[in-house]
PDB file of C-alpha atoms in Angstrom:
ATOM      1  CA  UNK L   3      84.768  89.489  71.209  1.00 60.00           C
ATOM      2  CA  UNK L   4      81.857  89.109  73.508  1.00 64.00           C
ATOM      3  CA  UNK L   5      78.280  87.040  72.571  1.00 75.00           C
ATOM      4  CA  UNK L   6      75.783  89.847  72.472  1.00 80.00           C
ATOM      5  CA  UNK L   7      72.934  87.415  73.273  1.00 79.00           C
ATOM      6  CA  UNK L   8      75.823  85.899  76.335  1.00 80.00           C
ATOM      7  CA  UNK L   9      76.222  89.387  77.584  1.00 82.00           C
ATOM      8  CA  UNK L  10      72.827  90.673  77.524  1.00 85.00           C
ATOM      9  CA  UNK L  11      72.054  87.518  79.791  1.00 86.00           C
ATOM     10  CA  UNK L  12      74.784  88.042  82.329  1.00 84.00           C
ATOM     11  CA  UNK L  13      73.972  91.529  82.322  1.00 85.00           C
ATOM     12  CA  UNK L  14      70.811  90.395  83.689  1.00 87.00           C
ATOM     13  CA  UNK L  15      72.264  88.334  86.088  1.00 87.00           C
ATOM     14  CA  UNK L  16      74.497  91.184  87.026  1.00 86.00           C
ATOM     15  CA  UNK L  17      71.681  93.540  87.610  1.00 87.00           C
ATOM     16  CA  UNK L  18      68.993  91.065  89.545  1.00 90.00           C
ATOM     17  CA  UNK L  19      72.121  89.976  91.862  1.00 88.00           C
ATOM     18  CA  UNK L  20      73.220  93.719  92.465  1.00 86.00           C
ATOM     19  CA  UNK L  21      69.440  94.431  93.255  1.00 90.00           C
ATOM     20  CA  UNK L  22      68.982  92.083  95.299  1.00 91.00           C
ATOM     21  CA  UNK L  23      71.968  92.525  97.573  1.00 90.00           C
ATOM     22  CA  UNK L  24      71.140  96.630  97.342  1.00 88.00           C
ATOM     23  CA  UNK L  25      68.070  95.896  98.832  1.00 92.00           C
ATOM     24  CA  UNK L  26      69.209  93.175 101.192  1.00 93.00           C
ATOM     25  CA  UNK L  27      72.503  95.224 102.656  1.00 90.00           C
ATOM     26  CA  UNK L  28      70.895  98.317 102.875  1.00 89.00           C
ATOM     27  CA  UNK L  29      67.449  96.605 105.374  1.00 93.00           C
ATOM     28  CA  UNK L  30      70.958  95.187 107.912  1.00 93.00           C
ATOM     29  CA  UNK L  31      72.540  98.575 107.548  1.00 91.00           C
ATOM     30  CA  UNK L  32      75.554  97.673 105.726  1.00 90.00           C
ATOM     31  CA  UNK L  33      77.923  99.185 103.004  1.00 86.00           C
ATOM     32  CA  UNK L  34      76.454  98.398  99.680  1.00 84.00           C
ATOM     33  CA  UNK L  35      80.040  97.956  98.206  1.00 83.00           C
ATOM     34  CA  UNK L  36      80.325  95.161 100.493  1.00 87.00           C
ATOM     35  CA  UNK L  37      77.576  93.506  99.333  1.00 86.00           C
ATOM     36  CA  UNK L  38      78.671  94.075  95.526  1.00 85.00           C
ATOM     37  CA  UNK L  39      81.851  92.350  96.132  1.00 85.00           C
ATOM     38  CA  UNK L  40      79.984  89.545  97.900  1.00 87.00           C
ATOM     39  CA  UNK L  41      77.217  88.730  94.935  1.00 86.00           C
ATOM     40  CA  UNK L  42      80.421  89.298  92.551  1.00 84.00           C
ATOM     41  CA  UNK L  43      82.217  86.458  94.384  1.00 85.00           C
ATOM     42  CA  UNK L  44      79.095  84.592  94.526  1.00 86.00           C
ATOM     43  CA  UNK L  45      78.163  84.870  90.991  1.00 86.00           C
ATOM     44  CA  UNK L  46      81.878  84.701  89.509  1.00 82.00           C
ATOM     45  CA  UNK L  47      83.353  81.578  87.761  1.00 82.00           C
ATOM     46  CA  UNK L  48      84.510  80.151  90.836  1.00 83.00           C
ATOM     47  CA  UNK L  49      81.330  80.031  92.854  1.00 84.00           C
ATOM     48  CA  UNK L  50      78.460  79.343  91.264  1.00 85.00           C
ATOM     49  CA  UNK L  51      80.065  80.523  88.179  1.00 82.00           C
ATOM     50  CA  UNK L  52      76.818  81.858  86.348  1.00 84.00           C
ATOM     51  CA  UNK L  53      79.050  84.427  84.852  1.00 81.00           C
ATOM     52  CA  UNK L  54      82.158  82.456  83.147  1.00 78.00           C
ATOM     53  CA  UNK L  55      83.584  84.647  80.529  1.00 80.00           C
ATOM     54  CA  UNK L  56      86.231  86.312  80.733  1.00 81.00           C
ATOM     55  CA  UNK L  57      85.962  89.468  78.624  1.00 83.00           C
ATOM     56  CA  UNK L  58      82.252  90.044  79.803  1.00 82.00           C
ATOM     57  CA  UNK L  59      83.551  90.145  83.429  1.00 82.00           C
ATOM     58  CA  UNK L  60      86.258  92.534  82.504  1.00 85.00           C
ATOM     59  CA  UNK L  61      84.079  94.859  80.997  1.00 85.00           C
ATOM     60  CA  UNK L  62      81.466  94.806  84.103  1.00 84.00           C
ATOM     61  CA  UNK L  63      85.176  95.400  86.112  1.00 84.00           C
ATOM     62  CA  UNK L  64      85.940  98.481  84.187  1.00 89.00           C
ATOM     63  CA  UNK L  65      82.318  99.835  84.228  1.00 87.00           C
ATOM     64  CA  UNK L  66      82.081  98.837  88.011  1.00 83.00           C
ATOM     65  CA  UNK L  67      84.840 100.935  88.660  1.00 88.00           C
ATOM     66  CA  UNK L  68      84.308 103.933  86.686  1.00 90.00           C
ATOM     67  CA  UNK L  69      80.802 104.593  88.684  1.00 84.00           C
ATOM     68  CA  UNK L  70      82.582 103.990  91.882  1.00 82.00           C
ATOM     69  CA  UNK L  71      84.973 106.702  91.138  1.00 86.00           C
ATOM     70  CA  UNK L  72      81.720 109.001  89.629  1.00 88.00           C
ATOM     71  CA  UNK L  73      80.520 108.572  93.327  1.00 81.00           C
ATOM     72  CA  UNK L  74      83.184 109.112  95.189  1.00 81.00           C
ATOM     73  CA  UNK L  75      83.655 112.635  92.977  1.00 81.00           C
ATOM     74  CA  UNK L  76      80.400 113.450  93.761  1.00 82.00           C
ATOM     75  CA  UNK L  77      80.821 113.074  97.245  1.00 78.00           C
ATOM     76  CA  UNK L  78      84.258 115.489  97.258  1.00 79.00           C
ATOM     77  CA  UNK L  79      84.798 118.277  99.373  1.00 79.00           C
ATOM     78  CA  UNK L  80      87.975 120.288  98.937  1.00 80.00           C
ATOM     79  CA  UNK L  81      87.414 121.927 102.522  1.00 83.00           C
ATOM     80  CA  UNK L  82      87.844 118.727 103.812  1.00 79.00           C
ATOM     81  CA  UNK L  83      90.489 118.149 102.093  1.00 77.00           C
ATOM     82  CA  UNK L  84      92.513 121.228 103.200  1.00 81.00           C
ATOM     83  CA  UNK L  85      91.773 120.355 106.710  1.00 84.00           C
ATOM     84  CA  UNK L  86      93.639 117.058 106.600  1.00 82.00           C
ATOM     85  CA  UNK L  87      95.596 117.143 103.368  1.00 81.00           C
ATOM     86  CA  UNK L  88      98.954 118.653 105.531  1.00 85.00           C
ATOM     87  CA  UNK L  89      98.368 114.847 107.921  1.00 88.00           C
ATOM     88  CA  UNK L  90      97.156 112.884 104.704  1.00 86.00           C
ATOM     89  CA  UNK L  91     100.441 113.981 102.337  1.00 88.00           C
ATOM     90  CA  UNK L  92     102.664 113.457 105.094  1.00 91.00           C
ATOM     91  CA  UNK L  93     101.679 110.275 106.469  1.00 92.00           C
ATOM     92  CA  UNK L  94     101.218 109.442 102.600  1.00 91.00           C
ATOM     93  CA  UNK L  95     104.398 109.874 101.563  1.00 94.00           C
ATOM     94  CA  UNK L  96     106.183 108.168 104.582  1.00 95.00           C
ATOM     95  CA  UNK L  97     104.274 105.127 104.263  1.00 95.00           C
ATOM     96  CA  UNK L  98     105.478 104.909 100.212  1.00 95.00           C
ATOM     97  CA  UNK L  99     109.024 105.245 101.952  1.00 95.00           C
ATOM     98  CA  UNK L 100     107.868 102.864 104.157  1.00 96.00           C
ATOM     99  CA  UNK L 101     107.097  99.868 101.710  1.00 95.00           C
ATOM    100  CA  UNK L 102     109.932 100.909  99.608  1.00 96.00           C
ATOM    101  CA  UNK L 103     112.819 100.402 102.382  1.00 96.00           C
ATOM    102  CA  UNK L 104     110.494  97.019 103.569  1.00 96.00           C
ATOM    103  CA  UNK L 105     110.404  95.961  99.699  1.00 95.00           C
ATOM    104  CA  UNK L 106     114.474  96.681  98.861  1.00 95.00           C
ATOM    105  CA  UNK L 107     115.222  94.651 102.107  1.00 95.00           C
ATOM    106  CA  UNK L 108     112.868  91.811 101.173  1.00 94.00           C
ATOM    107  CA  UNK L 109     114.137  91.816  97.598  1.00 94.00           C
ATOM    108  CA  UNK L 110     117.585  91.982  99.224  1.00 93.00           C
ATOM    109  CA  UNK L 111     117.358  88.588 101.500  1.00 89.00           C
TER     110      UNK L 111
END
């Protein structure tokens, strides 16, 4: 069970940090993501570890990734994906054969 008055605080970490590297990546022209990957390293438990527990970090995980995919729906186009779906389902499915064959032989030796 997570602290209310712990999570409310590295909530706010959580938000000033993403903030700050939203407004910072975006001025050099870089992919946001990037920089929320970077200020979660930064702030995690093994940096300067101003967010330590566990379950809190989980939950800011799950919600982290739920918006990403909320994005990337948003930006969907299905007549993009007709045009390359034939290449992207081919080259899809031979690189799962791929790692399966490379896998079984590595398990093998």
């Amino acid at each position: 069970m997570v602290d209310q008055a712990v999570f409310i605080q590295d909530f706010a970490v959580v938000l000033t940090f993403a903030f700050i590297i939203t407004v910072l990546f975006s001025r050099i022209h870089q992919p946001v993501v990037l920089g929320y990957l970077l200020a979660g390293s930064i702030i995690g438990p093994f940096a300067l570890g101003l967010v330590v527990n566990i379950d809190t970090i989980n939950i800011f995980a799950e919600l982290g990734i739920i918006l990403l995919m909320f994005s990337i729906g948003l930006d969907f186009n299905f007549n993009k994906l007709k045009r390359v779906g034939g290449v992207a389902l081919s080259l899809g499915i031979l690189e799962m054969g791929l790692i399966l064959a490379l896998g079984n032989a590595a398990g093998r030796f």
